[in-house]
Amino acid sequence: MLNQPFSSFDPRQKMLQPDFEIVHKWDTDLKDVELHHHDFYEVNFLISGDVTYVIESRVYRMRPGDMLIINPRELHQVYIKSNDTPYERYMLWISPSYLQQLSSGQTDLCRCFDMTRPHYGNLLYLSAEQKRTIPTMMESILQEQKQAAFGWDLLRQSRLTELMIHINRLADSSHITAEAKPSAASVVTQVIDYINSHYQEQLSLDMLAERFFVSKYHLSHEFNKQMGTGIYQYIQKKRLLIARQLMAQGQKPVEVYAACGFGDYPAFFRAFRKVYGLSPRAYVQSLGTNLHI
């Protein structure tokens, strides 16, 4: 018997724990979730609900028993098509550094999130047996945390390791990795792919419309309709996402802005502080790195 899920909407998009968090959630009136990204890996197992995920240029219509894996580099958002059926799911958030610690020289548990691996996809179709196994494993981790009996921390870690081995095996089975549902607004998909490959360059609505042979008004309308945000806002979020990752890897803020397509440092500084609530320098300091800034 699965545990009664937590049932109030929580808009939090940040981890409170340094290693990982797992929750069983149930919502009947989900608030709008803006296009966003995380600094951690995400696994989402759908139990019930009429849900569509937009991840970069891919649109996934989920069915109960489907599982999503999301990389920190991927902008994404969720649309609830109907509140007639509760949106119930297990959500797992994992720190990349912690998952790397759980890995071995032979087994990289981060592999399933590697966008460069063959047959990479976000949506995994599970067999009937796997649809029972995965949520049972997730629930067992939750129960260990809740009961906090002797050795619970070690069991919690070992069961997470086992879960991630299962997920990686699923991801490696290309025949069960779902393709994204084709989008009617194919030009939007092309534009997003172009932005993701050319974010370092000067980009504008006029330039993109000209390149893809559509009017800027049509492109702007279709982009907003599919993505729930404007082209300019999407470009900014993508550039800031990459900037955070480059700084986390040790690059200085004054070096990062140009590599991410910002025209000057003040523009980068203002955009970063507006979105994240702190300056690039403060962000680097919050990482606890030894970077000289």
PDB file of C-alpha atoms in Angstrom:
ATOM      1  CA  MET A   1       0.000   0.000   0.000  1.00  0.00           C
ATOM      2  CA  LEU A   2       1.480   3.341  -1.030  1.00  0.00           C
ATOM      3  CA  ASN A   3       1.703   6.099   1.530  1.00  0.00           C
ATOM      4  CA  GLN A   4      -0.888   8.903   1.437  1.00  0.00           C
ATOM      5  CA  PRO A   5       0.689  11.627  -0.722  1.00  0.00           C
ATOM      6  CA  PHE A   6       1.417  15.173   0.315  1.00  0.00           C
ATOM      7  CA  SER A   7      -1.460  17.141  -1.179  1.00  0.00           C
ATOM      8  CA  SER A   8      -0.787  20.873  -1.114  1.00  0.00           C
ATOM      9  CA  PHE A   9       0.877  22.739  -3.958  1.00  0.00           C
ATOM     10  CA  ASP A  10       4.469  23.752  -3.309  1.00  0.00           C
ATOM     11  CA  PRO A  11       5.983  26.151  -5.874  1.00  0.00           C
ATOM     12  CA  ARG A  12       9.492  25.599  -4.480  1.00  0.00           C
ATOM     13  CA  GLN A  13      12.059  24.830  -7.161  1.00  0.00           C
ATOM     14  CA  LYS A  14      15.118  24.555  -4.907  1.00  0.00           C
ATOM     15  CA  MET A  15      16.419  21.617  -2.914  1.00  0.00           C
ATOM     16  CA  LEU A  16      16.484  21.952   0.859  1.00  0.00           C
ATOM     17  CA  GLN A  17      18.749  18.931   1.324  1.00  0.00           C
ATOM     18  CA  PRO A  18      22.354  18.731   0.073  1.00  0.00           C
ATOM     19  CA  ASP A  19      22.045  15.232  -1.408  1.00  0.00           C
ATOM     20  CA  PHE A  20      18.552  14.367  -2.673  1.00  0.00           C
ATOM     21  CA  GLU A  21      14.848  14.762  -1.995  1.00  0.00           C
ATOM     22  CA  ILE A  22      11.937  12.506  -2.855  1.00  0.00           C
ATOM     23  CA  VAL A  23       8.255  13.372  -2.417  1.00  0.00           C
ATOM     24  CA  HIS A  24       4.876  11.812  -3.200  1.00  0.00           C
ATOM     25  CA  LYS A  25       2.651  14.657  -4.365  1.00  0.00           C
ATOM     26  CA  TRP A  26      -1.020  14.985  -5.196  1.00  0.00           C
ATOM     27  CA  ASP A  27      -2.593  18.161  -6.608  1.00  0.00           C
ATOM     28  CA  THR A  28      -6.066  18.961  -7.906  1.00  0.00           C
ATOM     29  CA  ASP A  29      -5.509  22.640  -8.670  1.00  0.00           C
ATOM     30  CA  LEU A  30      -1.929  23.082  -9.805  1.00  0.00           C
ATOM     31  CA  LYS A  31      -0.808  26.672 -10.241  1.00  0.00           C
ATOM     32  CA  ASP A  32       0.929  27.784 -13.419  1.00  0.00           C
ATOM     33  CA  VAL A  33       4.573  26.723 -13.505  1.00  0.00           C
ATOM     34  CA  GLU A  34       6.799  29.019 -15.535  1.00  0.00           C
ATOM     35  CA  LEU A  35       9.546  27.787 -17.820  1.00  0.00           C
ATOM     36  CA  HIS A  36      12.427  27.026 -15.469  1.00  0.00           C
ATOM     37  CA  HIS A  37      15.466  24.876 -14.779  1.00  0.00           C
ATOM     38  CA  HIS A  38      17.193  23.350 -11.774  1.00  0.00           C
ATOM     39  CA  ASP A  39      20.771  22.877 -10.636  1.00  0.00           C
ATOM     40  CA  PHE A  40      19.900  19.239  -9.935  1.00  0.00           C
ATOM     41  CA  TYR A  41      18.640  16.150 -11.746  1.00  0.00           C
ATOM     42  CA  GLU A  42      14.907  15.467 -11.711  1.00  0.00           C
ATOM     43  CA  VAL A  43      12.946  12.225 -12.046  1.00  0.00           C
ATOM     44  CA  ASN A  44       9.153  12.398 -12.282  1.00  0.00           C
ATOM     45  CA  PHE A  45       6.991   9.251 -12.128  1.00  0.00           C
ATOM     46  CA  LEU A  46       3.346   9.908 -13.057  1.00  0.00           C
ATOM     47  CA  ILE A  47       0.670   8.017 -11.127  1.00  0.00           C
ATOM     48  CA  SER A  48      -2.374   9.902 -12.426  1.00  0.00           C
ATOM     49  CA  GLY A  49      -3.309  13.100 -14.217  1.00  0.00           C
ATOM     50  CA  ASP A  50      -3.684  14.666 -17.658  1.00  0.00           C
ATOM     51  CA  VAL A  51      -0.222  16.175 -17.988  1.00  0.00           C
ATOM     52  CA  THR A  52       1.919  17.570 -20.795  1.00  0.00           C
ATOM     53  CA  TYR A  53       5.578  18.486 -20.275  1.00  0.00           C
ATOM     54  CA  VAL A  54       7.486  20.883 -22.500  1.00  0.00           C
ATOM     55  CA  ILE A  55      11.233  20.252 -22.265  1.00  0.00           C
ATOM     56  CA  GLU A  56      13.265  22.495 -24.552  1.00  0.00           C
ATOM     57  CA  SER A  57      11.770  21.933 -28.028  1.00  0.00           C
ATOM     58  CA  ARG A  58      10.116  18.624 -27.121  1.00  0.00           C
ATOM     59  CA  VAL A  59       6.498  18.132 -26.075  1.00  0.00           C
ATOM     60  CA  TYR A  60       5.601  15.043 -24.043  1.00  0.00           C
ATOM     61  CA  ARG A  61       2.027  13.961 -23.344  1.00  0.00           C
ATOM     62  CA  MET A  62       2.410  11.741 -20.288  1.00  0.00           C
ATOM     63  CA  ARG A  63       0.342   8.745 -19.317  1.00  0.00           C
ATOM     64  CA  PRO A  64       0.095   7.095 -15.882  1.00  0.00           C
ATOM     65  CA  GLY A  65       3.144   4.913 -15.386  1.00  0.00           C
ATOM     66  CA  ASP A  66       5.407   7.088 -17.549  1.00  0.00           C
ATOM     67  CA  MET A  67       8.624   8.465 -16.125  1.00  0.00           C
ATOM     68  CA  LEU A  68      10.522  11.640 -17.046  1.00  0.00           C
ATOM     69  CA  ILE A  69      14.209  12.355 -16.501  1.00  0.00           C
ATOM     70  CA  ILE A  70      15.387  15.978 -16.749  1.00  0.00           C
ATOM     71  CA  ASN A  71      18.923  17.356 -16.949  1.00  0.00           C
ATOM     72  CA  PRO A  72      19.920  20.667 -15.290  1.00  0.00           C
ATOM     73  CA  ARG A  73      20.652  22.102 -18.757  1.00  0.00           C
ATOM     74  CA  GLU A  74      17.048  21.647 -19.906  1.00  0.00           C
ATOM     75  CA  LEU A  75      14.429  24.389 -19.583  1.00  0.00           C
ATOM     76  CA  HIS A  76      11.049  22.833 -18.892  1.00  0.00           C
ATOM     77  CA  GLN A  77       7.494  23.419 -17.703  1.00  0.00           C
ATOM     78  CA  VAL A  78       4.351  21.398 -17.058  1.00  0.00           C
ATOM     79  CA  TYR A  79       0.807  21.950 -18.311  1.00  0.00           C
ATOM     80  CA  ILE A  80      -2.169  20.384 -16.560  1.00  0.00           C
ATOM     81  CA  LYS A  81      -4.757  19.785 -19.270  1.00  0.00           C
ATOM     82  CA  SER A  82      -7.569  18.942 -16.859  1.00  0.00           C
ATOM     83  CA  ASN A  83      -8.108  19.005 -13.098  1.00  0.00           C
ATOM     84  CA  ASP A  84     -10.768  16.296 -13.309  1.00  0.00           C
ATOM     85  CA  THR A  85      -8.121  13.747 -12.359  1.00  0.00           C
ATOM     86  CA  PRO A  86      -5.623  14.594  -9.591  1.00  0.00           C
ATOM     87  CA  TYR A  87      -2.036  15.153 -10.695  1.00  0.00           C
ATOM     88  CA  GLU A  88      -0.303  12.517  -8.571  1.00  0.00           C
ATOM     89  CA  ARG A  89       3.383  11.708  -8.935  1.00  0.00           C
ATOM     90  CA  TYR A  90       6.646  10.839  -7.273  1.00  0.00           C
ATOM     91  CA  MET A  91       9.335  13.479  -7.700  1.00  0.00           C
ATOM     92  CA  LEU A  92      13.019  12.812  -7.122  1.00  0.00           C
ATOM     93  CA  TRP A  93      15.598  15.614  -7.059  1.00  0.00           C
ATOM     94  CA  ILE A  94      19.281  14.658  -6.900  1.00  0.00           C
ATOM     95  CA  SER A  95      22.426  16.729  -6.589  1.00  0.00           C
ATOM     96  CA  PRO A  96      24.774  15.887  -9.510  1.00  0.00           C
ATOM     97  CA  SER A  97      27.780  15.853  -7.182  1.00  0.00           C
ATOM     98  CA  TYR A  98      26.040  13.460  -4.783  1.00  0.00           C
ATOM     99  CA  LEU A  99      24.999  11.098  -7.582  1.00  0.00           C
ATOM    100  CA  GLN A 100      28.582  11.129  -8.807  1.00  0.00           C
ATOM    101  CA  GLN A 101      29.725  10.144  -5.301  1.00  0.00           C
ATOM    102  CA  LEU A 102      27.393   7.132  -5.423  1.00  0.00           C
ATOM    103  CA  SER A 103      28.877   6.080  -8.757  1.00  0.00           C
ATOM    104  CA  SER A 104      31.904   3.849  -9.229  1.00  0.00           C
ATOM    105  CA  GLY A 105      34.697   3.616 -11.764  1.00  0.00           C
ATOM    106  CA  GLN A 106      32.614   1.128 -13.741  1.00  0.00           C
ATOM    107  CA  THR A 107      29.147   2.520 -13.107  1.00  0.00           C
ATOM    108  CA  ASP A 108      28.255   6.155 -13.797  1.00  0.00           C
ATOM    109  CA  LEU A 109      24.815   6.716 -12.286  1.00  0.00           C
ATOM    110  CA  CYS A 110      24.668  10.148 -13.965  1.00  0.00           C
ATOM    111  CA  ARG A 111      24.748   8.502 -17.392  1.00  0.00           C
ATOM    112  CA  CYS A 112      20.981   8.494 -17.925  1.00  0.00           C
ATOM    113  CA  PHE A 113      20.984  12.312 -17.696  1.00  0.00           C
ATOM    114  CA  ASP A 114      23.800  12.721 -20.247  1.00  0.00           C
ATOM    115  CA  MET A 115      22.258  14.429 -23.260  1.00  0.00           C
ATOM    116  CA  THR A 116      25.136  13.275 -25.488  1.00  0.00           C
ATOM    117  CA  ARG A 117      24.514   9.559 -24.955  1.00  0.00           C
ATOM    118  CA  PRO A 118      22.902   7.525 -27.769  1.00  0.00           C
ATOM    119  CA  HIS A 119      19.099   7.529 -27.826  1.00  0.00           C
ATOM    120  CA  TYR A 120      18.837  10.257 -25.178  1.00  0.00           C
ATOM    121  CA  GLY A 121      15.235  11.040 -24.372  1.00  0.00           C
ATOM    122  CA  ASN A 122      13.324  12.453 -21.428  1.00  0.00           C
ATOM    123  CA  LEU A 123      10.283  10.193 -21.393  1.00  0.00           C
ATOM    124  CA  LEU A 124      10.648   6.518 -20.498  1.00  0.00           C
ATOM    125  CA  TYR A 125       7.910   3.967 -21.091  1.00  0.00           C
ATOM    126  CA  LEU A 126       7.839   1.259 -18.420  1.00  0.00           C
ATOM    127  CA  SER A 127       6.614  -2.328 -18.582  1.00  0.00           C
ATOM    128  CA  ALA A 128       3.747  -3.402 -16.329  1.00  0.00           C
ATOM    129  CA  GLU A 129       6.238  -4.899 -13.870  1.00  0.00           C
ATOM    130  CA  GLN A 130       8.422  -1.776 -13.911  1.00  0.00           C
ATOM    131  CA  LYS A 131       5.365   0.401 -13.265  1.00  0.00           C
ATOM    132  CA  ARG A 132       4.948  -1.497  -9.996  1.00  0.00           C
ATOM    133  CA  THR A 133       8.636  -1.716  -9.113  1.00  0.00           C
ATOM    134  CA  ILE A 134       9.687   1.932  -9.537  1.00  0.00           C
ATOM    135  CA  PRO A 135       7.036   3.570  -7.281  1.00  0.00           C
ATOM    136  CA  THR A 136       7.504   0.807  -4.699  1.00  0.00           C
ATOM    137  CA  MET A 137      11.221   1.594  -4.568  1.00  0.00           C
ATOM    138  CA  MET A 138      10.516   5.315  -4.268  1.00  0.00           C
ATOM    139  CA  GLU A 139       8.010   4.715  -1.484  1.00  0.00           C
ATOM    140  CA  SER A 140      10.496   2.552   0.416  1.00  0.00           C
ATOM    141  CA  ILE A 141      12.949   5.469   0.491  1.00  0.00           C
ATOM    142  CA  LEU A 142      10.219   7.759   1.806  1.00  0.00           C
ATOM    143  CA  GLN A 143       9.289   5.274   4.529  1.00  0.00           C
ATOM    144  CA  GLU A 144      12.903   4.946   5.690  1.00  0.00           C
ATOM    145  CA  GLN A 145      13.105   8.732   6.005  1.00  0.00           C
ATOM    146  CA  LYS A 146       9.812   8.886   7.877  1.00  0.00           C
ATOM    147  CA  GLN A 147      10.501   6.068  10.346  1.00  0.00           C
ATOM    148  CA  ALA A 148      14.178   6.973  10.926  1.00  0.00           C
ATOM    149  CA  ALA A 149      14.908   3.573  12.482  1.00  0.00           C
ATOM    150  CA  PHE A 150      18.437   2.317  13.124  1.00  0.00           C
ATOM    151  CA  GLY A 151      20.499   2.490   9.934  1.00  0.00           C
ATOM    152  CA  TRP A 152      17.862   4.436   8.011  1.00  0.00           C
ATOM    153  CA  ASP A 153      20.447   6.745   6.447  1.00  0.00           C
ATOM    154  CA  LEU A 154      22.413   3.834   4.998  1.00  0.00           C
ATOM    155  CA  LEU A 155      19.278   2.108   3.702  1.00  0.00           C
ATOM    156  CA  ARG A 156      18.095   5.388   2.202  1.00  0.00           C
ATOM    157  CA  GLN A 157      21.372   5.707   0.309  1.00  0.00           C
ATOM    158  CA  SER A 158      21.519   2.077  -0.807  1.00  0.00           C
ATOM    159  CA  ARG A 159      17.923   2.123  -2.029  1.00  0.00           C
ATOM    160  CA  LEU A 160      18.540   5.315  -3.982  1.00  0.00           C
ATOM    161  CA  THR A 161      21.561   3.651  -5.581  1.00  0.00           C
ATOM    162  CA  GLU A 162      19.431   0.647  -6.528  1.00  0.00           C
ATOM    163  CA  LEU A 163      16.726   2.930  -7.923  1.00  0.00           C
ATOM    164  CA  MET A 164      19.221   4.842 -10.069  1.00  0.00           C
ATOM    165  CA  ILE A 165      20.645   1.588 -11.431  1.00  0.00           C
ATOM    166  CA  HIS A 166      17.125   0.616 -12.523  1.00  0.00           C
ATOM    167  CA  ILE A 167      16.541   4.022 -14.144  1.00  0.00           C
ATOM    168  CA  ASN A 168      19.843   3.866 -16.027  1.00  0.00           C
ATOM    169  CA  ARG A 169      19.001   0.415 -17.338  1.00  0.00           C
ATOM    170  CA  LEU A 170      15.662   1.731 -18.529  1.00  0.00           C
ATOM    171  CA  ALA A 171      17.326   4.683 -20.234  1.00  0.00           C
ATOM    172  CA  ASP A 172      19.817   2.374 -21.956  1.00  0.00           C
ATOM    173  CA  SER A 173      16.968   0.318 -23.425  1.00  0.00           C
ATOM    174  CA  SER A 174      16.377   2.468 -26.489  1.00  0.00           C
ATOM    175  CA  HIS A 175      13.310   0.518 -27.561  1.00  0.00           C
ATOM    176  CA  ILE A 176      11.377   1.809 -24.546  1.00  0.00           C
ATOM    177  CA  THR A 177      12.606   5.389 -24.706  1.00  0.00           C
ATOM    178  CA  ALA A 178       9.733   7.478 -26.029  1.00  0.00           C
ATOM    179  CA  GLU A 179      10.124  10.006 -28.763  1.00  0.00           C
ATOM    180  CA  ALA A 180       8.720  13.445 -28.179  1.00  0.00           C
ATOM    181  CA  LYS A 181       5.279  14.035 -29.586  1.00  0.00           C
ATOM    182  CA  PRO A 182       5.582  16.052 -32.811  1.00  0.00           C
ATOM    183  CA  SER A 183       4.551  19.618 -32.281  1.00  0.00           C
ATOM    184  CA  ALA A 184       2.078  21.269 -34.621  1.00  0.00           C
ATOM    185  CA  ALA A 185       4.129  24.440 -34.331  1.00  0.00           C
ATOM    186  CA  SER A 186       7.215  22.913 -35.977  1.00  0.00           C
ATOM    187  CA  VAL A 187       8.715  26.334 -36.595  1.00  0.00           C
ATOM    188  CA  VAL A 188       8.858  26.864 -32.825  1.00  0.00           C
ATOM    189  CA  THR A 189      10.774  23.612 -32.437  1.00  0.00           C
ATOM    190  CA  GLN A 190      13.241  24.730 -35.099  1.00  0.00           C
ATOM    191  CA  VAL A 191      13.665  28.138 -33.476  1.00  0.00           C
ATOM    192  CA  ILE A 192      14.332  26.619 -30.043  1.00  0.00           C
ATOM    193  CA  ASP A 193      16.892  24.223 -31.483  1.00  0.00           C
ATOM    194  CA  TYR A 194      18.561  27.161 -33.228  1.00  0.00           C
ATOM    195  CA  ILE A 195      18.631  29.257 -30.042  1.00  0.00           C
ATOM    196  CA  ASN A 196      20.094  26.354 -28.075  1.00  0.00           C
ATOM    197  CA  SER A 197      22.908  26.036 -30.617  1.00  0.00           C
ATOM    198  CA  HIS A 198      23.547  29.766 -31.170  1.00  0.00           C
ATOM    199  CA  TYR A 199      22.893  31.409 -27.785  1.00  0.00           C
ATOM    200  CA  GLN A 200      26.435  32.856 -27.877  1.00  0.00           C
ATOM    201  CA  GLU A 201      25.521  34.951 -30.926  1.00  0.00           C
ATOM    202  CA  GLN A 202      23.321  38.012 -31.383  1.00  0.00           C
ATOM    203  CA  LEU A 203      19.705  36.858 -31.535  1.00  0.00           C
ATOM    204  CA  SER A 204      16.503  38.796 -32.086  1.00  0.00           C
ATOM    205  CA  LEU A 205      12.907  38.198 -33.096  1.00  0.00           C
ATOM    206  CA  ASP A 206      13.493  39.947 -36.428  1.00  0.00           C
ATOM    207  CA  MET A 207      16.541  37.821 -37.223  1.00  0.00           C
ATOM    208  CA  LEU A 208      14.848  34.548 -36.276  1.00  0.00           C
ATOM    209  CA  ALA A 209      11.720  35.377 -38.258  1.00  0.00           C
ATOM    210  CA  GLU A 210      13.807  36.167 -41.322  1.00  0.00           C
ATOM    211  CA  ARG A 211      15.865  33.006 -40.974  1.00  0.00           C
ATOM    212  CA  PHE A 212      12.826  30.746 -40.738  1.00  0.00           C
ATOM    213  CA  PHE A 213      10.775  32.615 -43.367  1.00  0.00           C
ATOM    214  CA  VAL A 214       7.850  33.601 -41.147  1.00  0.00           C
ATOM    215  CA  SER A 215       6.502  36.937 -40.009  1.00  0.00           C
ATOM    216  CA  LYS A 216       7.750  38.073 -36.631  1.00  0.00           C
ATOM    217  CA  TYR A 217       4.163  38.507 -35.456  1.00  0.00           C
ATOM    218  CA  HIS A 218       3.269  34.914 -36.339  1.00  0.00           C
ATOM    219  CA  LEU A 219       6.472  33.590 -34.766  1.00  0.00           C
ATOM    220  CA  SER A 220       5.963  35.601 -31.592  1.00  0.00           C
ATOM    221  CA  HIS A 221       2.366  34.400 -31.275  1.00  0.00           C
ATOM    222  CA  GLU A 222       3.176  30.733 -31.889  1.00  0.00           C
ATOM    223  CA  PHE A 223       6.175  30.789 -29.564  1.00  0.00           C
ATOM    224  CA  ASN A 224       4.145  32.285 -26.714  1.00  0.00           C
ATOM    225  CA  LYS A 225       1.337  29.823 -27.368  1.00  0.00           C
ATOM    226  CA  GLN A 226       3.573  26.753 -27.200  1.00  0.00           C
ATOM    227  CA  MET A 227       6.161  27.825 -24.637  1.00  0.00           C
ATOM    228  CA  GLY A 228       4.188  30.153 -22.382  1.00  0.00           C
ATOM    229  CA  THR A 229       6.905  32.787 -22.629  1.00  0.00           C
ATOM    230  CA  GLY A 230       8.314  35.203 -25.189  1.00  0.00           C
ATOM    231  CA  ILE A 231      11.309  34.575 -27.426  1.00  0.00           C
ATOM    232  CA  TYR A 232      13.401  37.240 -25.699  1.00  0.00           C
ATOM    233  CA  GLN A 233      12.623  35.771 -22.270  1.00  0.00           C
ATOM    234  CA  TYR A 234      13.509  32.279 -23.480  1.00  0.00           C
ATOM    235  CA  ILE A 235      16.851  33.453 -24.868  1.00  0.00           C
ATOM    236  CA  GLN A 236      17.637  35.194 -21.569  1.00  0.00           C
ATOM    237  CA  LYS A 237      16.793  32.117 -19.512  1.00  0.00           C
ATOM    238  CA  LYS A 238      18.893  29.865 -21.719  1.00  0.00           C
ATOM    239  CA  ARG A 239      21.886  32.216 -21.509  1.00  0.00           C
ATOM    240  CA  LEU A 240      21.578  32.556 -17.746  1.00  0.00           C
ATOM    241  CA  LEU A 241      21.258  28.796 -17.339  1.00  0.00           C
ATOM    242  CA  ILE A 242      24.518  28.268 -19.236  1.00  0.00           C
ATOM    243  CA  ALA A 243      26.182  31.110 -17.313  1.00  0.00           C
ATOM    244  CA  ARG A 244      25.367  29.490 -13.956  1.00  0.00           C
ATOM    245  CA  GLN A 245      26.818  26.198 -15.114  1.00  0.00           C
ATOM    246  CA  LEU A 246      29.997  27.791 -16.436  1.00  0.00           C
ATOM    247  CA  MET A 247      30.521  29.645 -13.162  1.00  0.00           C
ATOM    248  CA  ALA A 248      29.880  26.442 -11.217  1.00  0.00           C
ATOM    249  CA  GLN A 249      32.641  24.860 -13.306  1.00  0.00           C
ATOM    250  CA  GLY A 250      35.075  27.571 -12.230  1.00  0.00           C
ATOM    251  CA  GLN A 251      34.832  30.311 -14.843  1.00  0.00           C
ATOM    252  CA  LYS A 252      34.791  33.909 -13.644  1.00  0.00           C
ATOM    253  CA  PRO A 253      31.663  36.061 -14.066  1.00  0.00           C
ATOM    254  CA  VAL A 254      33.610  38.604 -16.138  1.00  0.00           C
ATOM    255  CA  GLU A 255      34.545  35.815 -18.550  1.00  0.00           C
ATOM    256  CA  VAL A 256      31.168  34.137 -18.707  1.00  0.00           C
ATOM    257  CA  TYR A 257      28.930  36.919 -19.998  1.00  0.00           C
ATOM    258  CA  ALA A 258      30.427  37.092 -23.505  1.00  0.00           C
ATOM    259  CA  ALA A 259      30.506  33.300 -23.843  1.00  0.00           C
ATOM    260  CA  CYS A 260      26.762  33.266 -23.178  1.00  0.00           C
ATOM    261  CA  GLY A 261      25.817  35.970 -25.683  1.00  0.00           C
ATOM    262  CA  PHE A 262      25.449  39.018 -23.441  1.00  0.00           C
ATOM    263  CA  GLY A 263      26.660  42.214 -25.074  1.00  0.00           C
ATOM    264  CA  ASP A 264      28.317  43.587 -21.951  1.00  0.00           C
ATOM    265  CA  TYR A 265      28.828  42.743 -18.292  1.00  0.00           C
ATOM    266  CA  PRO A 266      26.328  45.287 -16.873  1.00  0.00           C
ATOM    267  CA  ALA A 267      23.531  43.730 -18.970  1.00  0.00           C
ATOM    268  CA  PHE A 268      24.518  40.276 -17.724  1.00  0.00           C
ATOM    269  CA  PHE A 269      24.727  41.514 -14.127  1.00  0.00           C
ATOM    270  CA  ARG A 270      21.241  43.073 -14.229  1.00  0.00           C
ATOM    271  CA  ALA A 271      19.631  40.042 -15.876  1.00  0.00           C
ATOM    272  CA  PHE A 272      21.270  37.600 -13.469  1.00  0.00           C
ATOM    273  CA  ARG A 273      20.302  39.526 -10.349  1.00  0.00           C
ATOM    274  CA  LYS A 274      16.729  40.031 -11.590  1.00  0.00           C
ATOM    275  CA  VAL A 275      16.165  36.303 -12.148  1.00  0.00           C
ATOM    276  CA  TYR A 276      18.166  34.788  -9.282  1.00  0.00           C
ATOM    277  CA  GLY A 277      18.041  37.538  -6.675  1.00  0.00           C
ATOM    278  CA  LEU A 278      21.802  37.832  -6.240  1.00  0.00           C
ATOM    279  CA  SER A 279      24.779  39.048  -8.229  1.00  0.00           C
ATOM    280  CA  PRO A 280      26.986  36.697 -10.285  1.00  0.00           C
ATOM    281  CA  ARG A 281      29.790  37.262  -7.770  1.00  0.00           C
ATOM    282  CA  ALA A 282      27.531  36.372  -4.848  1.00  0.00           C
ATOM    283  CA  TYR A 283      26.374  33.261  -6.705  1.00  0.00           C
ATOM    284  CA  VAL A 284      29.966  32.084  -7.154  1.00  0.00           C
ATOM    285  CA  GLN A 285      30.653  32.738  -3.465  1.00  0.00           C
ATOM    286  CA  SER A 286      27.552  30.736  -2.520  1.00  0.00           C
ATOM    287  CA  LEU A 287      29.052  27.719  -4.269  1.00  0.00           C
ATOM    288  CA  GLY A 288      31.929  27.737  -1.813  1.00  0.00           C
ATOM    289  CA  THR A 289      34.508  27.536  -4.579  1.00  0.00           C
ATOM    290  CA  ASN A 290      38.055  28.842  -4.398  1.00  0.00           C
ATOM    291  CA  LEU A 291      37.594  30.844  -7.574  1.00  0.00           C
ATOM    292  CA  HIS A 292      39.311  34.234  -7.426  1.00  0.00           C
ATOM    293  CA  ILE A 293      36.669  36.735  -8.520  1.00  0.00           C
TER     294      ILE A 293
END
